[in-house]
Amino acid sequence: MCILIMGVSTSSYSSYSTIPTWTKSRETHKKVLDAIDEFGRTRKYLMNIGEYKSKTVVDLIKDRKPQVMVELGGYVGYSAIAFAAALRECGGSVYYSLEKSPEFGKVIVNLTDLAGLGNVIKVVVGSSSDSLRRLHADGALTQIDLLFLDHYKPLYTQYLKICEELGLIKVGTVLAADNVIKPGNPPYLEYVRSSVEKKNRDLAAISEPELKGNPNLIYESRLVEGWEPSGVPNKVRNEMNPDHWWTLDVAKNCSEANGGLAQTAPVAREPY
């Protein structure tokens, strides 16, 4: 028996693939990830984080043991499956995958259920800004332990500020932001590396800022080299994927920073 796992009908994708049904186990998610990887290699290129690159965040999950994770941009569910499986193994409770496209949202739901992670992954369809506010207003989301940003780069800073204003970013929250160098995301890097004083100066210079964020939060920021989805180190670049560097940012409040806490627990292992 075979079942449909990929049937994305958008302006870019109209391809299909099938995989066998399996008896679900704690390892079923690996078979689903392998099938998606194979589809991307042989049928249609998919902008997934990939087997090798995802190890950076999986190691981060193992180290930090978050209870609640949120990803902004779910695509076809690859990152949700890879990271939610690690979250489950570490005793975490819920992984929110926020995806704007209803078509991709359906794909994520189908694949995460097939992977045996439907009870861990909650797929929320709609703009991330609306979804974050709605989840918070409903009481479903009160804090984020690990936030994964790998969607539309110009919105990284905007959505982070929304999370800050809602009080979802706590001291110790970790941000894992992909694709931040060349052409990268200079506004995001500047924001997470800014001092409290600079953030307040920037706010004072705007008569009515649309989003204020929380200027009293600062981040211990670390740049980590990643991998191409194919497993090629980032030092070997190509035109399609010129940037696979991460920042891993740990939230601290200004009193902690001024108190001299220059180090926190290790953010992540060195890349492979």
mmCIF file of N, CA and C in Angstrom, residues 101-203:
data_model
loop_
_atom_site.group_PDB
_atom_site.id
_atom_site.type_symbol
_atom_site.label_atom_id
_atom_site.label_comp_id
_atom_site.label_asym_id
_atom_site.label_seq_id
_atom_site.Cartn_x
_atom_site.Cartn_y
_atom_site.Cartn_z
ATOM 1 N N SER A 101 1.038 29.554 4.131
ATOM 2 C CA SER A 101 0.335 28.947 3.004
ATOM 3 C C SER A 101 -0.573 27.799 3.445
ATOM 4 N N PRO A 102 -1.865 27.836 3.104
ATOM 5 C CA PRO A 102 -2.745 26.708 3.421
ATOM 6 C C PRO A 102 -2.308 25.416 2.740
ATOM 7 N N GLU A 103 -1.778 25.525 1.496
ATOM 8 C CA GLU A 103 -1.330 24.319 0.796
ATOM 9 C C GLU A 103 -0.183 23.649 1.540
ATOM 10 N N PHE A 104 0.824 24.438 1.902
ATOM 11 C CA PHE A 104 1.943 23.864 2.640
ATOM 12 C C PHE A 104 1.502 23.402 4.024
ATOM 13 N N GLY A 105 0.546 24.121 4.614
ATOM 14 C CA GLY A 105 0.045 23.703 5.918
ATOM 15 C C GLY A 105 -0.531 22.299 5.884
ATOM 16 N N LYS A 106 -1.268 21.972 4.803
ATOM 17 C CA LYS A 106 -1.824 20.623 4.664
ATOM 18 C C LYS A 106 -0.721 19.583 4.521
ATOM 19 N N VAL A 107 0.320 19.926 3.765
ATOM 20 C CA VAL A 107 1.439 18.997 3.599
ATOM 21 C C VAL A 107 2.097 18.731 4.946
ATOM 22 N N ILE A 108 2.311 19.791 5.728
ATOM 23 C CA ILE A 108 2.942 19.619 7.038
ATOM 24 C C ILE A 108 2.107 18.707 7.923
ATOM 25 N N VAL A 109 0.799 18.939 7.952
ATOM 26 C CA VAL A 109 -0.079 18.115 8.791
ATOM 27 C C VAL A 109 0.010 16.652 8.379
ATOM 28 N N ASN A 110 -0.059 16.383 7.072
ATOM 29 C CA ASN A 110 -0.026 15.000 6.594
ATOM 30 C C ASN A 110 1.295 14.322 6.925
ATOM 31 N N LEU A 111 2.398 15.025 6.704
ATOM 32 C CA LEU A 111 3.703 14.407 6.926
ATOM 33 C C LEU A 111 4.018 14.246 8.403
ATOM 34 N N THR A 112 3.644 15.214 9.221
ATOM 35 C CA THR A 112 3.928 15.080 10.646
ATOM 36 C C THR A 112 3.087 13.975 11.275
ATOM 37 N N ASP A 113 1.867 13.800 10.775
ATOM 38 C CA ASP A 113 1.053 12.687 11.261
ATOM 39 C C ASP A 113 1.664 11.360 10.831
ATOM 40 N N LEU A 114 2.106 11.292 9.577
ATOM 41 C CA LEU A 114 2.761 10.084 9.082
ATOM 42 C C LEU A 114 4.009 9.762 9.894
ATOM 43 N N ALA A 115 4.707 10.801 10.342
ATOM 44 C CA ALA A 115 5.934 10.610 11.115
ATOM 45 C C ALA A 115 5.664 10.242 12.571
ATOM 46 N N GLY A 116 4.403 10.190 12.949
ATOM 47 C CA GLY A 116 4.073 9.839 14.325
ATOM 48 C C GLY A 116 4.280 10.972 15.304
ATOM 49 N N LEU A 117 4.236 12.218 14.802
ATOM 50 C CA LEU A 117 4.495 13.376 15.656
ATOM 51 C C LEU A 117 3.300 14.322 15.729
ATOM 52 N N GLY A 118 2.135 13.826 15.318
ATOM 53 C CA GLY A 118 0.952 14.670 15.319
ATOM 54 C C GLY A 118 0.545 15.154 16.692
ATOM 55 N N ASN A 119 0.944 14.433 17.741
ATOM 56 C CA ASN A 119 0.594 14.854 19.096
ATOM 57 C C ASN A 119 1.594 15.847 19.672
ATOM 58 N N VAL A 120 2.685 16.088 18.970
ATOM 59 C CA VAL A 120 3.711 17.032 19.428
ATOM 60 C C VAL A 120 3.674 18.310 18.602
ATOM 61 N N ILE A 121 3.495 18.167 17.289
ATOM 62 C CA ILE A 121 3.541 19.308 16.374
ATOM 63 C C ILE A 121 2.141 19.894 16.190
ATOM 64 N N LYS A 122 2.024 21.171 16.431
ATOM 65 C CA LYS A 122 0.783 21.904 16.200
ATOM 66 C C LYS A 122 1.007 22.847 15.017
ATOM 67 N N VAL A 123 0.315 22.596 13.920
ATOM 68 C CA VAL A 123 0.458 23.411 12.718
ATOM 69 C C VAL A 123 -0.567 24.541 12.764
ATOM 70 N N VAL A 124 -0.075 25.759 12.613
ATOM 71 C CA VAL A 124 -0.941 26.937 12.661
ATOM 72 C C VAL A 124 -0.801 27.673 11.333
ATOM 73 N N VAL A 125 -1.893 27.759 10.580
ATOM 74 C CA VAL A 125 -1.874 28.378 9.256
ATOM 75 C C VAL A 125 -2.312 29.838 9.352
ATOM 76 N N GLY A 126 -1.561 30.694 8.682
ATOM 77 C CA GLY A 126 -1.840 32.125 8.681
ATOM 78 C C GLY A 126 -0.543 32.893 8.798
ATOM 79 N N SER A 127 -0.620 34.207 8.751
ATOM 80 C CA SER A 127 0.594 34.996 8.915
ATOM 81 C C SER A 127 1.154 34.772 10.314
ATOM 82 N N SER A 128 2.468 34.758 10.418
ATOM 83 C CA SER A 128 3.088 34.498 11.719
ATOM 84 C C SER A 128 2.707 35.555 12.740
ATOM 85 N N SER A 129 2.583 36.805 12.303
ATOM 86 C CA SER A 129 2.228 37.869 13.246
ATOM 87 C C SER A 129 0.846 37.622 13.843
ATOM 88 N N ASP A 130 -0.122 37.287 12.998
ATOM 89 C CA ASP A 130 -1.472 37.011 13.494
ATOM 90 C C ASP A 130 -1.499 35.747 14.346
ATOM 91 N N SER A 131 -0.782 34.723 13.911
ATOM 92 C CA SER A 131 -0.792 33.449 14.632
ATOM 93 C C SER A 131 -0.173 33.591 16.014
ATOM 94 N N LEU A 132 0.927 34.313 16.110
ATOM 95 C CA LEU A 132 1.564 34.528 17.411
ATOM 96 C C LEU A 132 0.619 35.248 18.364
ATOM 97 N N ARG A 133 -0.019 36.288 17.870
ATOM 98 C CA ARG A 133 -0.929 37.058 18.727
ATOM 99 C C ARG A 133 -2.145 36.227 19.132
ATOM 100 N N ARG A 134 -2.662 35.428 18.204
ATOM 101 C CA ARG A 134 -3.833 34.614 18.514
ATOM 102 C C ARG A 134 -3.490 33.522 19.530
ATOM 103 N N LEU A 135 -2.367 32.838 19.337
ATOM 104 C CA LEU A 135 -1.961 31.797 20.283
ATOM 105 C C LEU A 135 -1.744 32.373 21.674
ATOM 106 N N HIS A 136 -1.164 33.561 21.721
ATOM 107 C CA HIS A 136 -0.930 34.199 23.017
ATOM 108 C C HIS A 136 -2.247 34.623 23.659
ATOM 109 N N ALA A 137 -3.145 35.218 22.873
ATOM 110 C CA ALA A 137 -4.432 35.667 23.407
ATOM 111 C C ALA A 137 -5.264 34.498 23.919
ATOM 112 N N ASP A 138 -5.144 33.353 23.260
ATOM 113 C CA ASP A 138 -5.898 32.161 23.671
ATOM 114 C C ASP A 138 -5.276 31.456 24.866
ATOM 115 N N GLY A 139 -4.089 31.877 25.263
ATOM 116 C CA GLY A 139 -3.407 31.241 26.381
ATOM 117 C C GLY A 139 -2.664 29.977 26.015
ATOM 118 N N ALA A 140 -2.619 29.663 24.717
ATOM 119 C CA ALA A 140 -1.924 28.447 24.282
ATOM 120 C C ALA A 140 -0.414 28.624 24.282
ATOM 121 N N LEU A 141 0.037 29.857 24.087
ATOM 122 C CA LEU A 141 1.472 30.128 24.004
ATOM 123 C C LEU A 141 1.816 31.257 24.966
ATOM 124 N N THR A 142 2.532 30.920 26.017
ATOM 125 C CA THR A 142 2.908 31.923 27.018
ATOM 126 C C THR A 142 4.404 32.171 27.059
ATOM 127 N N GLN A 143 5.179 31.281 26.477
ATOM 128 C CA GLN A 143 6.619 31.489 26.400
ATOM 129 C C GLN A 143 7.189 30.625 25.285
ATOM 130 N N ILE A 144 8.332 31.039 24.777
ATOM 131 C CA ILE A 144 9.053 30.270 23.765
ATOM 132 C C ILE A 144 10.437 29.976 24.316
ATOM 133 N N ASP A 145 10.775 28.706 24.372
ATOM 134 C CA ASP A 145 12.107 28.330 24.849
ATOM 135 C C ASP A 145 13.133 28.342 23.726
ATOM 136 N N LEU A 146 12.693 27.956 22.525
ATOM 137 C CA LEU A 146 13.588 27.977 21.370
ATOM 138 C C LEU A 146 12.785 28.417 20.160
ATOM 139 N N LEU A 147 13.243 29.492 19.524
ATOM 140 C CA LEU A 147 12.570 30.045 18.344
ATOM 141 C C LEU A 147 13.453 29.824 17.128
ATOM 142 N N PHE A 148 12.899 29.144 16.111
ATOM 143 C CA PHE A 148 13.632 28.850 14.881
ATOM 144 C C PHE A 148 13.131 29.773 13.780
ATOM 145 N N LEU A 149 14.040 30.587 13.234
ATOM 146 C CA LEU A 149 13.695 31.533 12.174
ATOM 147 C C LEU A 149 14.376 31.113 10.889
ATOM 148 N N ASP A 150 13.565 30.741 9.899
ATOM 149 C CA ASP A 150 14.113 30.328 8.605
ATOM 150 C C ASP A 150 13.073 30.592 7.519
ATOM 151 N N HIS A 151 12.469 31.783 7.579
ATOM 152 C CA HIS A 151 11.424 32.117 6.609
ATOM 153 C C HIS A 151 11.862 33.351 5.829
ATOM 154 N N TYR A 152 10.948 34.286 5.588
ATOM 155 C CA TYR A 152 11.241 35.489 4.808
ATOM 156 C C TYR A 152 12.148 36.405 5.627
ATOM 157 N N LYS A 153 13.379 36.572 5.174
ATOM 158 C CA LYS A 153 14.414 37.208 5.987
ATOM 159 C C LYS A 153 14.071 38.619 6.462
ATOM 160 N N PRO A 154 13.461 39.498 5.627
ATOM 161 C CA PRO A 154 13.145 40.846 6.114
ATOM 162 C C PRO A 154 12.180 40.881 7.299
ATOM 163 N N LEU A 155 11.503 39.777 7.592
ATOM 164 C CA LEU A 155 10.541 39.755 8.692
ATOM 165 C C LEU A 155 11.121 39.200 9.991
ATOM 166 N N TYR A 156 12.358 38.748 9.988
ATOM 167 C CA TYR A 156 12.956 38.201 11.208
ATOM 168 C C TYR A 156 12.806 39.174 12.380
ATOM 169 N N THR A 157 13.268 40.408 12.179
ATOM 170 C CA THR A 157 13.275 41.379 13.272
ATOM 171 C C THR A 157 11.860 41.745 13.691
ATOM 172 N N GLN A 158 10.976 41.929 12.723
ATOM 173 C CA GLN A 158 9.594 42.296 13.036
ATOM 174 C C GLN A 158 8.930 41.237 13.906
ATOM 175 N N TYR A 159 9.065 39.978 13.537
ATOM 176 C CA TYR A 159 8.405 38.920 14.296
ATOM 177 C C TYR A 159 9.068 38.693 15.648
ATOM 178 N N LEU A 160 10.381 38.889 15.722
ATOM 179 C CA LEU A 160 11.042 38.800 17.023
ATOM 180 C C LEU A 160 10.508 39.882 17.957
ATOM 181 N N LYS A 161 10.324 41.091 17.448
ATOM 182 C CA LYS A 161 9.787 42.168 18.279
ATOM 183 C C LYS A 161 8.367 41.853 18.745
ATOM 184 N N ILE A 162 7.569 41.230 17.883
ATOM 185 C CA ILE A 162 6.225 40.821 18.303
ATOM 186 C C ILE A 162 6.317 39.838 19.462
ATOM 187 N N CYS A 163 7.198 38.858 19.332
ATOM 188 C CA CYS A 163 7.382 37.881 20.412
ATOM 189 C C CYS A 163 7.820 38.564 21.699
ATOM 190 N N GLU A 164 8.705 39.547 21.580
ATOM 191 C CA GLU A 164 9.164 40.277 22.766
ATOM 192 C C GLU A 164 8.018 41.054 23.405
ATOM 193 N N GLU A 165 7.231 41.748 22.591
ATOM 194 C CA GLU A 165 6.128 42.547 23.125
ATOM 195 C C GLU A 165 5.079 41.678 23.817
ATOM 196 N N LEU A 166 4.884 40.478 23.318
ATOM 197 C CA LEU A 166 3.913 39.560 23.921
ATOM 198 C C LEU A 166 4.460 38.881 25.168
ATOM 199 N N GLY A 167 5.717 39.101 25.465
ATOM 200 C CA GLY A 167 6.327 38.472 26.634
ATOM 201 C C GLY A 167 6.688 37.016 26.421
ATOM 202 N N LEU A 168 6.793 36.599 25.162
ATOM 203 C CA LEU A 168 7.107 35.199 24.859
ATOM 204 C C LEU A 168 8.596 34.905 24.968
ATOM 205 N N ILE A 169 9.415 35.940 24.820
ATOM 206 C CA ILE A 169 10.859 35.769 24.927
ATOM 207 C C ILE A 169 11.251 36.003 26.376
ATOM 208 N N LYS A 170 11.698 34.960 27.032
ATOM 209 C CA LYS A 170 12.105 35.039 28.429
ATOM 210 C C LYS A 170 13.628 35.011 28.517
ATOM 211 N N VAL A 171 14.132 35.319 29.700
ATOM 212 C CA VAL A 171 15.564 35.159 29.927
ATOM 213 C C VAL A 171 15.919 33.691 29.728
ATOM 214 N N GLY A 172 16.861 33.420 28.847
ATOM 215 C CA GLY A 172 17.245 32.047 28.538
ATOM 216 C C GLY A 172 16.652 31.514 27.253
ATOM 217 N N THR A 173 15.671 32.220 26.679
ATOM 218 C CA THR A 173 15.145 31.828 25.372
ATOM 219 C C THR A 173 16.267 31.856 24.341
ATOM 220 N N VAL A 174 16.293 30.843 23.475
ATOM 221 C CA VAL A 174 17.315 30.763 22.435
ATOM 222 C C VAL A 174 16.670 31.020 21.077
ATOM 223 N N LEU A 175 17.311 31.861 20.278
ATOM 224 C CA LEU A 175 16.891 32.113 18.903
ATOM 225 C C LEU A 175 17.882 31.440 17.975
ATOM 226 N N ALA A 176 17.399 30.634 17.053
ATOM 227 C CA ALA A 176 18.245 30.029 16.023
ATOM 228 C C ALA A 176 17.804 30.607 14.690
ATOM 229 N N ALA A 177 18.628 31.494 14.135
ATOM 230 C CA ALA A 177 18.276 32.200 12.901
ATOM 231 C C ALA A 177 19.210 31.769 11.785
ATOM 232 N N ASP A 178 18.627 31.321 10.682
ATOM 233 C CA ASP A 178 19.415 30.805 9.564
ATOM 234 C C ASP A 178 19.618 31.883 8.502
ATOM 235 N N ASN A 179 20.654 31.679 7.682
ATOM 236 C CA ASN A 179 20.918 32.526 6.506
ATOM 237 C C ASN A 179 21.115 33.998 6.874
ATOM 238 N N VAL A 180 22.070 34.269 7.730
ATOM 239 C CA VAL A 180 22.224 35.634 8.233
ATOM 240 C C VAL A 180 23.416 36.384 7.639
ATOM 241 N N ILE A 181 24.226 35.715 6.802
ATOM 242 C CA ILE A 181 25.410 36.357 6.229
ATOM 243 C C ILE A 181 25.329 36.301 4.702
ATOM 244 N N LYS A 182 25.619 37.424 4.055
ATOM 245 C CA LYS A 182 25.813 37.529 2.595
ATOM 246 C C LYS A 182 24.752 36.817 1.753
ATOM 247 N N PRO A 183 23.734 37.488 1.243
ATOM 248 C CA PRO A 183 23.400 38.877 1.554
ATOM 249 C C PRO A 183 22.848 39.042 2.947
ATOM 250 N N GLY A 184 22.348 37.933 3.489
ATOM 251 C CA GLY A 184 22.058 37.854 4.911
ATOM 252 C C GLY A 184 20.957 38.761 5.401
ATOM 253 N N ASN A 185 21.079 39.138 6.672
ATOM 254 C CA ASN A 185 20.018 39.877 7.335
ATOM 255 C C ASN A 185 20.622 40.912 8.281
ATOM 256 N N PRO A 186 21.212 41.965 7.740
ATOM 257 C CA PRO A 186 21.859 42.980 8.586
ATOM 258 C C PRO A 186 20.950 43.586 9.652
ATOM 259 N N PRO A 187 19.663 43.910 9.356
ATOM 260 C CA PRO A 187 18.821 44.490 10.412
ATOM 261 C C PRO A 187 18.638 43.555 11.604
ATOM 262 N N TYR A 188 18.482 42.255 11.332
ATOM 263 C CA TYR A 188 18.321 41.302 12.426
ATOM 264 C C TYR A 188 19.595 41.217 13.255
ATOM 265 N N LEU A 189 20.733 41.081 12.588
ATOM 266 C CA LEU A 189 21.998 40.990 13.311
ATOM 267 C C LEU A 189 22.239 42.238 14.152
ATOM 268 N N GLU A 190 21.926 43.396 13.594
ATOM 269 C CA GLU A 190 22.116 44.639 14.352
ATOM 270 C C GLU A 190 21.223 44.657 15.585
ATOM 271 N N TYR A 191 19.985 44.199 15.427
ATOM 272 C CA TYR A 191 19.041 44.247 16.543
ATOM 273 C C TYR A 191 19.474 43.329 17.679
ATOM 274 N N VAL A 192 19.792 42.073 17.374
ATOM 275 C CA VAL A 192 20.119 41.140 18.454
ATOM 276 C C VAL A 192 21.472 41.445 19.085
ATOM 277 N N ARG A 193 22.276 42.270 18.425
ATOM 278 C CA ARG A 193 23.583 42.625 18.973
ATOM 279 C C ARG A 193 23.608 44.030 19.573
ATOM 280 N N SER A 194 22.459 44.700 19.588
ATOM 281 C CA SER A 194 22.398 46.068 20.098
ATOM 282 C C SER A 194 22.286 46.087 21.617
ATOM 283 N N SER A 195 22.815 47.146 22.205
ATOM 284 C CA SER A 195 22.701 47.355 23.642
ATOM 285 C C SER A 195 21.323 47.917 23.976
ATOM 286 N N VAL A 196 20.983 47.883 25.261
ATOM 287 C CA VAL A 196 19.732 48.483 25.712
ATOM 288 C C VAL A 196 19.708 49.966 25.367
ATOM 289 N N GLU A 197 20.831 50.623 25.561
ATOM 290 C CA GLU A 197 20.905 52.059 25.290
ATOM 291 C C GLU A 197 20.632 52.361 23.818
ATOM 292 N N LYS A 198 21.227 51.585 22.933
ATOM 293 C CA LYS A 198 21.024 51.828 21.501
ATOM 294 C C LYS A 198 19.575 51.579 21.101
ATOM 295 N N LYS A 199 18.981 50.530 21.638
ATOM 296 C CA LYS A 199 17.586 50.253 21.301
ATOM 297 C C LYS A 199 16.682 51.395 21.752
ATOM 298 N N ASN A 200 16.936 51.914 22.946
ATOM 299 C CA ASN A 200 16.121 53.021 23.434
ATOM 300 C C ASN A 200 16.347 54.292 22.621
ATOM 301 N N ARG A 201 17.583 54.520 22.190
ATOM 302 C CA ARG A 201 17.845 55.678 21.329
ATOM 303 C C ARG A 201 17.103 55.545 20.001
ATOM 304 N N ASP A 202 17.139 54.346 19.438
ATOM 305 C CA ASP A 202 16.450 54.119 18.165
ATOM 306 C C ASP A 202 14.945 54.337 18.304
ATOM 307 N N LEU A 203 14.370 53.875 19.425
ATOM 308 C CA LEU A 203 12.938 54.067 19.646
ATOM 309 C C LEU A 203 12.602 55.542 19.829
#
